[in-house]
Coordinates of C-alpha atoms in Angstrom, one line a residue:
X187 CA 0.0 0.0 0.0
X188 CA 1.4 3.4 -1.0
X189 CA 1.4 6.3 1.5
X190 CA -1.4 8.8 1.7
X191 CA 0.6 11.7 0.3
X192 CA 1.7 9.5 -2.7
X193 CA -1.8 8.4 -3.3
X194 CA -3.3 11.9 -3.3
X195 CA -0.5 13.1 -5.6
X196 CA -1.2 10.2 -8.0
X197 CA -4.9 11.1 -7.9
X198 CA -4.1 14.7 -8.9
X199 CA -2.0 13.5 -11.8
X200 CA -4.6 11.2 -13.2
X201 CA -6.6 13.8 -15.1
X202 CA -3.5 15.4 -16.5
X203 CA -2.2 12.0 -17.9
X204 CA -5.5 10.8 -19.4
X205 CA -4.9 12.5 -22.7
X206 CA -1.3 11.1 -23.0
X207 CA -2.6 7.7 -21.9
X208 CA -5.2 7.6 -24.7
X209 CA -2.5 8.6 -27.2
X210 CA -0.4 5.7 -26.0
X211 CA -3.2 3.3 -26.4
X212 CA -4.2 4.5 -29.8
X213 CA -0.9 4.6 -31.6
X214 CA -1.4 5.2 -35.3
X215 CA 0.2 3.2 -38.1
X216 CA 2.6 6.0 -39.1
X217 CA 3.8 6.2 -35.5
X218 CA 4.3 2.5 -35.4
X219 CA 6.3 2.8 -38.7
X220 CA 8.4 5.5 -37.2
X221 CA 9.2 3.4 -34.2
X222 CA 10.0 0.5 -36.5
X223 CA 12.3 2.7 -38.6
X224 CA 14.2 4.0 -35.6
X225 CA 15.5 0.5 -34.9
X226 CA 15.5 -2.0 -32.0
X227 CA 18.2 0.0 -30.2
X228 CA 15.6 2.4 -28.9
X229 CA 15.2 0.3 -25.8
X230 CA 18.1 0.3 -23.3
X231 CA 17.8 -2.3 -20.6
X232 CA 20.8 -2.9 -18.4
X233 CA 20.4 -4.6 -15.1
X234 CA 22.7 -5.4 -12.2
X235 CA 25.5 -3.1 -13.2
X236 CA 28.3 -2.9 -10.6
X237 CA 27.9 0.6 -9.0
X238 CA 29.2 3.0 -6.4
X239 CA 27.2 6.0 -5.1
X240 CA 28.7 9.2 -3.7
X241 CA 26.7 12.0 -2.0
X242 CA 26.9 14.5 0.8
X243 CA 24.9 14.3 4.1
X244 CA 25.1 17.2 6.5
X245 CA 28.3 18.5 4.9
X246 CA 30.0 15.1 5.1
X247 CA 31.0 13.1 2.0
X248 CA 29.4 9.7 1.9
X249 CA 30.2 6.7 -0.4
X250 CA 28.7 3.3 -0.7
X251 CA 30.2 0.7 -2.9
X252 CA 29.1 -2.8 -3.9
X253 CA 25.7 -1.8 -5.2
X254 CA 23.8 -2.9 -8.3
X255 CA 22.4 -0.4 -10.7
X256 CA 19.4 -1.0 -13.1
X257 CA 18.9 1.3 -16.0
X258 CA 15.8 1.3 -18.2
X259 CA 15.2 3.8 -21.0
X260 CA 12.9 3.6 -24.0
X261 CA 13.5 6.6 -26.3
X262 CA 10.5 5.8 -28.5
X263 CA 8.0 5.9 -25.6
X264 CA 10.0 8.5 -23.5
X265 CA 10.0 6.2 -20.4
X266 CA 12.8 5.4 -18.0
X267 CA 13.5 4.2 -14.5
X268 CA 16.5 3.7 -12.3
X269 CA 17.1 1.3 -9.4
X270 CA 19.9 0.8 -6.9
X271 CA 19.9 -2.4 -5.0
X272 CA 21.9 -3.7 -2.0
X273 CA 22.0 -7.1 -0.4
X274 CA 21.9 -7.4 3.4
X275 CA 21.3 -10.1 5.9
X276 CA 18.8 -9.9 8.8
X277 CA 19.4 -11.2 12.3
X278 CA 17.2 -14.0 13.5
X279 CA 15.8 -14.4 10.0
X280 CA 14.1 -17.7 9.2
X281 CA 15.9 -17.7 5.8
X282 CA 19.7 -17.5 5.6
X283 CA 19.4 -15.8 2.2
X284 CA 20.2 -12.2 1.8
X285 CA 17.5 -9.6 1.4
X286 CA 17.5 -6.9 -1.3
X287 CA 16.9 -3.3 -0.4
X288 CA 16.1 -0.9 -3.3
X289 CA 16.5 2.8 -4.0
X290 CA 14.0 3.9 -6.7
X291 CA 14.8 6.9 -8.9
X292 CA 11.8 7.9 -10.9
X293 CA 12.2 10.4 -13.8
X294 CA 9.5 12.6 -12.3
X295 CA 11.8 13.6 -9.4
X296 CA 14.9 14.2 -11.5
X297 CA 15.7 17.9 -12.2
X298 CA 18.9 17.2 -14.3
X299 CA 20.9 14.2 -15.3
X300 CA 24.4 14.8 -16.6
X301 CA 27.3 12.6 -17.9
X302 CA 30.7 13.4 -16.5
X303 CA 33.9 12.4 -18.3
X304 CA 36.2 13.7 -15.6
X305 CA 36.1 11.1 -12.8
X306 CA 38.3 8.3 -11.3
X307 CA 38.2 4.9 -12.9
X308 CA 37.0 3.2 -9.7
X309 CA 35.4 0.3 -11.6
X310 CA 37.9 0.0 -14.4
X311 CA 38.0 1.6 -17.9
X312 CA 34.3 1.1 -18.5
X313 CA 33.3 3.4 -15.5
X314 CA 30.5 5.8 -16.3
X315 CA 29.6 8.6 -13.9
X316 CA 25.9 9.9 -13.9
X317 CA 25.2 13.0 -11.8
X318 CA 21.6 13.1 -10.5
X319 CA 20.2 16.5 -9.4
X320 CA 16.7 16.1 -8.0
X321 CA 13.9 18.6 -7.9
X322 CA 13.1 20.8 -5.0
X323 CA 10.4 19.5 -2.6
X324 CA 10.0 17.0 0.1
X325 CA 8.7 14.3 -2.3
X326 CA 11.6 14.8 -4.7
X327 CA 14.0 12.3 -3.0
X328 CA 15.1 8.8 -3.7
X329 CA 12.6 6.2 -2.6
X330 CA 13.9 3.5 -0.1
X331 CA 12.0 0.3 -0.5
X332 CA 12.2 -2.7 1.9
X333 CA 10.2 -5.9 2.3
X334 CA 6.8 -5.7 4.0
X335 CA 8.2 -8.0 6.8
X336 CA 10.8 -5.4 7.9
X337 CA 9.9 -2.9 10.6
X338 CA 12.2 0.1 9.8
X339 CA 12.4 1.3 13.4
X340 CA 13.1 -2.1 15.0
X341 CA 15.2 -3.9 12.3
X342 CA 18.2 -5.9 13.5
X343 CA 21.0 -6.8 11.1
X344 CA 23.2 -9.8 11.3
X345 CA 26.5 -8.1 10.8
X346 CA 28.1 -4.7 10.8
X347 CA 28.3 -4.6 7.0
X348 CA 24.5 -5.0 6.6
X349 CA 23.9 -2.3 9.3
X350 CA 26.3 0.1 7.5
X351 CA 24.6 -0.5 4.2
X352 CA 21.2 0.2 5.9
X353 CA 22.4 3.5 7.3
X354 CA 23.9 4.5 4.0
X355 CA 20.7 3.8 2.1
X356 CA 18.7 5.8 4.7
X357 CA 21.1 8.7 4.3
X358 CA 21.0 8.4 0.5
X359 CA 17.2 8.5 0.6
X360 CA 17.4 12.0 1.9
X361 CA 19.9 13.2 -0.7
X362 CA 19.0 15.4 -3.6
X363 CA 22.4 15.6 -5.3
X364 CA 24.5 12.5 -5.8
X365 CA 26.7 10.6 -8.3
X366 CA 26.3 7.0 -9.6
X367 CA 29.4 5.4 -10.9
X368 CA 28.7 2.2 -12.7
X369 CA 30.5 -0.2 -15.0
X370 CA 28.8 0.2 -18.4
X371 CA 30.9 -0.7 -21.5
X372 CA 30.6 1.7 -24.5
X373 CA 29.9 -1.3 -26.8
X374 CA 26.8 -2.0 -24.6
X375 CA 25.5 1.6 -24.5
X376 CA 27.4 4.2 -26.4
X377 CA 28.2 7.7 -25.1
X378 CA 25.8 9.2 -27.6
X379 CA 23.0 7.1 -26.2
X380 CA 24.0 8.2 -22.7
X381 CA 24.0 11.8 -23.7
X382 CA 20.5 11.4 -25.3
X383 CA 19.3 9.9 -22.0
X384 CA 20.6 12.8 -20.0
X385 CA 19.1 15.3 -22.4
X386 CA 15.7 13.6 -22.3
X387 CA 15.7 13.4 -18.5
X388 CA 16.9 17.0 -18.1
X389 CA 14.1 18.3 -20.4
X390 CA 11.5 16.7 -18.2
X391 CA 9.9 14.8 -21.1
X392 CA 10.4 11.3 -19.6
X393 CA 8.0 9.4 -17.4
X394 CA 8.4 6.3 -15.3
X395 CA 8.4 3.0 -17.1
X396 CA 5.0 1.3 -16.4
X397 CA 5.2 -1.4 -13.8
X398 CA 8.7 -0.7 -12.5
X399 CA 7.5 1.3 -9.6
X400 CA 5.0 -1.4 -8.6
X401 CA 5.8 -2.5 -5.1
X402 CA 3.4 -5.5 -5.2
X403 CA 5.5 -7.5 -7.5
X404 CA 8.7 -7.3 -5.4
X405 CA 10.2 -10.0 -3.2
X406 CA 8.5 -12.9 -5.0
X407 CA 5.0 -11.3 -5.0
X408 CA 5.1 -10.6 -1.2
X409 CA 5.5 -6.9 -1.9
X410 CA 7.5 -4.1 -0.5
X411 CA 6.9 -0.8 1.2
X412 CA 8.4 2.7 1.1
X413 CA 10.4 3.9 4.0
X414 CA 10.1 7.6 4.8
X415 CA 10.9 9.7 7.8
X416 CA 7.2 10.0 8.6
X417 CA 6.7 6.2 8.5
X418 CA 9.7 5.7 10.8
X419 CA 8.4 8.3 13.3
X420 CA 5.0 6.7 13.3
X421 CA 6.4 3.3 13.8
X422 CA 8.7 4.5 16.6
X423 CA 5.8 6.0 18.7
X424 CA 3.8 3.2 20.2
X425 CA 0.1 4.0 20.2
X426 CA -1.5 4.1 23.7
X427 CA -5.1 4.5 24.8
X428 CA -6.0 7.9 26.1
X429 CA -6.9 8.0 29.7
X430 CA -10.0 10.0 30.8
X431 CA -9.2 13.6 31.8
X432 CA -9.5 14.7 35.4
X433 CA -12.9 15.7 36.7
X434 CA -11.8 19.3 37.3
X435 CA -10.5 19.6 33.7
X436 CA -13.8 18.6 32.2
X437 CA -15.9 21.2 30.4
X438 CA -19.6 21.5 31.1
X439 CA -21.5 18.9 29.0
X440 CA -24.4 19.8 26.8
X441 CA -27.8 20.2 28.6
X442 CA -30.1 17.2 28.5
X443 CA -32.9 17.5 26.0
X444 CA -36.1 18.8 27.8
X445 CA -38.3 16.1 26.3
X446 CA -36.4 13.3 27.9
X447 CA -37.8 12.4 31.2
X448 CA -36.3 9.7 33.2
X449 CA -33.4 8.6 35.3
X450 CA -30.2 10.4 34.5
X451 CA -27.2 8.4 33.6
X452 CA -24.5 7.8 36.2
X453 CA -21.8 7.6 33.5
X454 CA -19.4 10.5 33.1
X455 CA -19.3 12.0 29.7
X456 CA -15.8 12.6 28.1
X457 CA -15.1 16.1 27.1
X458 CA -13.4 15.0 23.8
X459 CA -16.0 12.5 22.7
X460 CA -17.0 14.7 19.7
X461 CA -13.4 15.0 18.6
X462 CA -12.9 11.3 18.9
X463 CA -16.0 10.6 16.9
X464 CA -14.9 13.0 14.2
X465 CA -11.5 11.2 14.1
X466 CA -13.2 7.8 13.9
X467 CA -15.3 9.1 10.9
X468 CA -12.3 10.8 9.1
X469 CA -10.0 7.9 9.4
X470 CA -12.0 5.5 7.2
X471 CA -12.5 8.3 4.8
X472 CA -8.8 9.0 4.5
X473 CA -8.1 5.3 4.1
X474 CA -10.8 5.1 1.4
X475 CA -9.4 8.1 -0.4
X476 CA -5.9 6.7 -0.3
X477 CA -7.2 3.3 -1.5
X478 CA -9.2 4.8 -4.3
X479 CA -6.2 7.0 -5.4
X480 CA -3.9 3.9 -5.3
X481 CA -6.4 1.9 -7.4
X482 CA -6.7 4.8 -9.9
X483 CA -2.9 4.9 -10.1
X484 CA -2.7 1.1 -10.5
X485 CA -5.3 1.4 -13.3
X486 CA -3.4 4.1 -15.0
X487 CA -0.2 2.1 -14.8
X488 CA -2.0 -1.0 -16.1
X489 CA -3.5 0.9 -19.0
X490 CA -0.1 2.4 -19.8
X491 CA 1.5 -1.0 -19.6
X492 CA -1.2 -2.3 -22.0
X493 CA -0.5 0.6 -24.4
X494 CA 3.2 -0.1 -24.3
X495 CA 2.7 -3.8 -24.7
X496 CA 0.3 -3.2 -27.6
X497 CA 2.8 -0.9 -29.3
X498 CA 5.6 -3.4 -28.8
X499 CA 3.4 -6.2 -30.0
X500 CA 2.7 -4.2 -33.2
X501 CA 6.3 -3.5 -33.5
X502 CA 7.2 -7.1 -33.1
X503 CA 4.6 -8.1 -35.7
X504 CA 6.0 -5.6 -38.2
X505 CA 9.5 -6.9 -37.5
X506 CA 8.3 -10.4 -37.9
X507 CA 6.7 -9.5 -41.2
X508 CA 9.9 -7.9 -42.4
X509 CA 11.9 -10.9 -41.2
X510 CA 9.5 -13.3 -43.1
X511 CA 9.8 -11.2 -46.2
X512 CA 13.6 -11.1 -45.9
X513 CA 13.7 -14.8 -45.2
X514 CA 11.6 -15.4 -48.3
X515 CA 13.9 -13.3 -50.4
X516 CA 16.9 -15.1 -49.0
X517 CA 15.4 -18.4 -49.7
X518 CA 14.6 -17.3 -53.3
X519 CA 18.2 -16.1 -53.7
X520 CA 19.5 -19.4 -52.3
X521 CA 17.3 -21.4 -54.7
X522 CA 18.6 -19.2 -57.6
X523 CA 22.2 -19.7 -56.5
X524 CA 21.6 -23.4 -56.2
X525 CA 20.1 -23.6 -59.7
X526 CA 23.0 -21.6 -61.1
X527 CA 25.5 -23.9 -59.3
X528 CA 23.8 -27.0 -60.8
X529 CA 24.0 -25.4 -64.2
X530 CA 27.6 -24.5 -63.7
X531 CA 28.3 -28.1 -62.5
X532 CA 26.6 -29.5 -65.7
X533 CA 28.6 -27.1 -67.9
X534 CA 31.8 -28.1 -66.1
X535 CA 31.0 -31.8 -66.6
X536 CA 30.3 -31.2 -70.3
X537 CA 33.5 -29.2 -70.7
X538 CA 35.4 -32.0 -68.9
X539 CA 34.0 -34.6 -71.2
X540 CA 34.7 -32.5 -74.3
X541 CA 38.2 -31.8 -73.0
X542 CA 38.7 -35.6 -72.5
X543 CA 37.5 -36.3 -76.0
X544 CA 39.7 -33.6 -77.5
X545 CA 42.8 -34.9 -75.6
X546 CA 42.1 -38.4 -76.9
X547 CA 41.8 -37.1 -80.5
X548 CA 45.0 -35.1 -80.1
X549 CA 46.9 -38.1 -78.7
X550 CA 45.7 -40.3 -81.6
X551 CA 46.7 -37.6 -84.1
X552 CA 50.1 -37.3 -82.4
X553 CA 50.6 -41.1 -82.7
X554 CA 49.7 -41.0 -86.4
X555 CA 52.0 -38.1 -87.0
X556 CA 54.8 -39.9 -85.1
X557 CA 54.4 -43.0 -87.2
X558 CA 54.3 -41.0 -90.4
X559 CA 57.3 -39.0 -89.3
X560 CA 59.3 -42.2 -88.6
X561 CA 58.4 -43.5 -92.1
X562 CA 59.4 -40.3 -93.7
X563 CA 62.6 -40.1 -91.9
X564 CA 63.6 -43.7 -92.6
X565 CA 62.7 -43.3 -96.3
X566 CA 64.6 -40.0 -96.5
X567 CA 67.6 -41.5 -94.8
X568 CA 67.6 -44.5 -97.1
X569 CA 67.4 -42.3 -100.2
X570 CA 70.2 -40.1 -98.8
X571 CA 72.4 -43.0 -98.1
X572 CA 71.9 -44.5 -101.5
X573 CA 72.7 -41.3 -103.2
X574 CA 75.8 -40.8 -101.1
X575 CA 77.0 -44.4 -101.7
X576 CA 76.6 -44.0 -105.5
X577 CA 78.4 -40.8 -105.5
X578 CA 81.3 -42.2 -103.4
X579 CA 81.5 -45.2 -105.7
X580 CA 81.7 -43.1 -108.8
X581 CA 84.3 -40.9 -107.3
X582 CA 86.4 -43.9 -106.3
X583 CA 86.2 -45.5 -109.7
X584 CA 87.2 -42.2 -111.4
X585 CA 90.1 -41.9 -109.0
X586 CA 91.3 -45.4 -109.7
X587 CA 91.0 -45.0 -113.3
X588 CA 92.9 -41.8 -113.3
X589 CA 95.7 -42.4 -110.8
X590 CA 96.3 -46.1 -110.4
X591 CA 97.8 -47.0 -113.9
X592 CA 100.3 -44.1 -113.7
X593 CA 101.4 -45.0 -110.3
X594 CA 101.9 -48.6 -111.3
X595 CA 103.9 -47.6 -114.3
X596 CA 106.1 -45.4 -112.2
X597 CA 106.8 -48.0 -109.7
X598 CA 107.7 -50.5 -112.3
X599 CA 110.1 -48.0 -114.0
X600 CA 111.9 -47.3 -110.8
X601 CA 112.2 -50.9 -109.8
X602 CA 115.5 -52.8 -110.3
X603 CA 115.1 -56.3 -111.4
X604 CA 117.8 -58.8 -110.8
X605 CA 117.3 -62.1 -112.4
X606 CA 119.2 -65.1 -111.4
X607 CA 119.2 -67.9 -113.7

């Protein structure tokens, strides 16, 4: 159950948001097309980022490390929400598991959000520093949320670390100016997107993401509650029955009606009975007004969630249709490429067969040419040898005919014969 002040504020905002709510529900087709054209990166959703928070409380610098930071931002719908969470352990808890404590940061309480590039790299090279400056006013502070089972004024923590975290979160819930240093790589969310987020939050055109401020869905459906200074004070003061005032302090009671005749009552009338009666009558009325305002707020959130879900569903359908068309085009292209590949394979096979036949024909022709060349060479060689042999024979005969007789005669003339008888 939300507090009375929050419920009345939500009730006052219902009429102002009806027009925007109807516009969200009845998104036109051009708007859907515009959202589709802007791309899927319009929705930034980053949960459980390692974070450290730094702030000032009563002039003293405070710092709390080991927190988790959730960032939600949808540029198309101008919605955002921020959460800080810490894990603590309660003393004498039936469950040994740690309990999560939340700090809610709604866009409606943020005056300016800036991105700082000059900061220590406490969490490594991917450290991002977001400076939150909240609006003026008692309601413009971070919201500390705890389980319904925790009594903020009588809570007991298991160790000093959990107690220190609890004190730090209570101090942070009163801060209006603080820094959140988180580990957010640029490849996950670029600096341009961070600057766009800061500009949108600083221009006060962003509202809370529907459903993210719902306390009923926290802690496994058991729900959570908001811790404020007023709640803690009310819990710290134990209610006690008022004792009757002293007799001398009583004011004179109203006179008895003259028409009533009978024995007067011996009971003493309380001087503040009218005030108590008025309180008794006003209390249910205040509770009823708070309940009605809370129900109206829940209805508004539900309708806003339905509008966002309807728009996202339409966007998903358009994307699905685009993917189906793209898949069909890819399938057609694959079929065409497959057909071309089969044709190329058939052509390659035909070329291979033709090349094989041509090689066979060339080899056969080469064999024939080789045989013919051998025959021609042998024939030409025989003819050449015959001609050369005849020529040599003729030259030899001519030489013998010319030179041999003369040489024989000369030898005979020069020879000396001696005859012995």
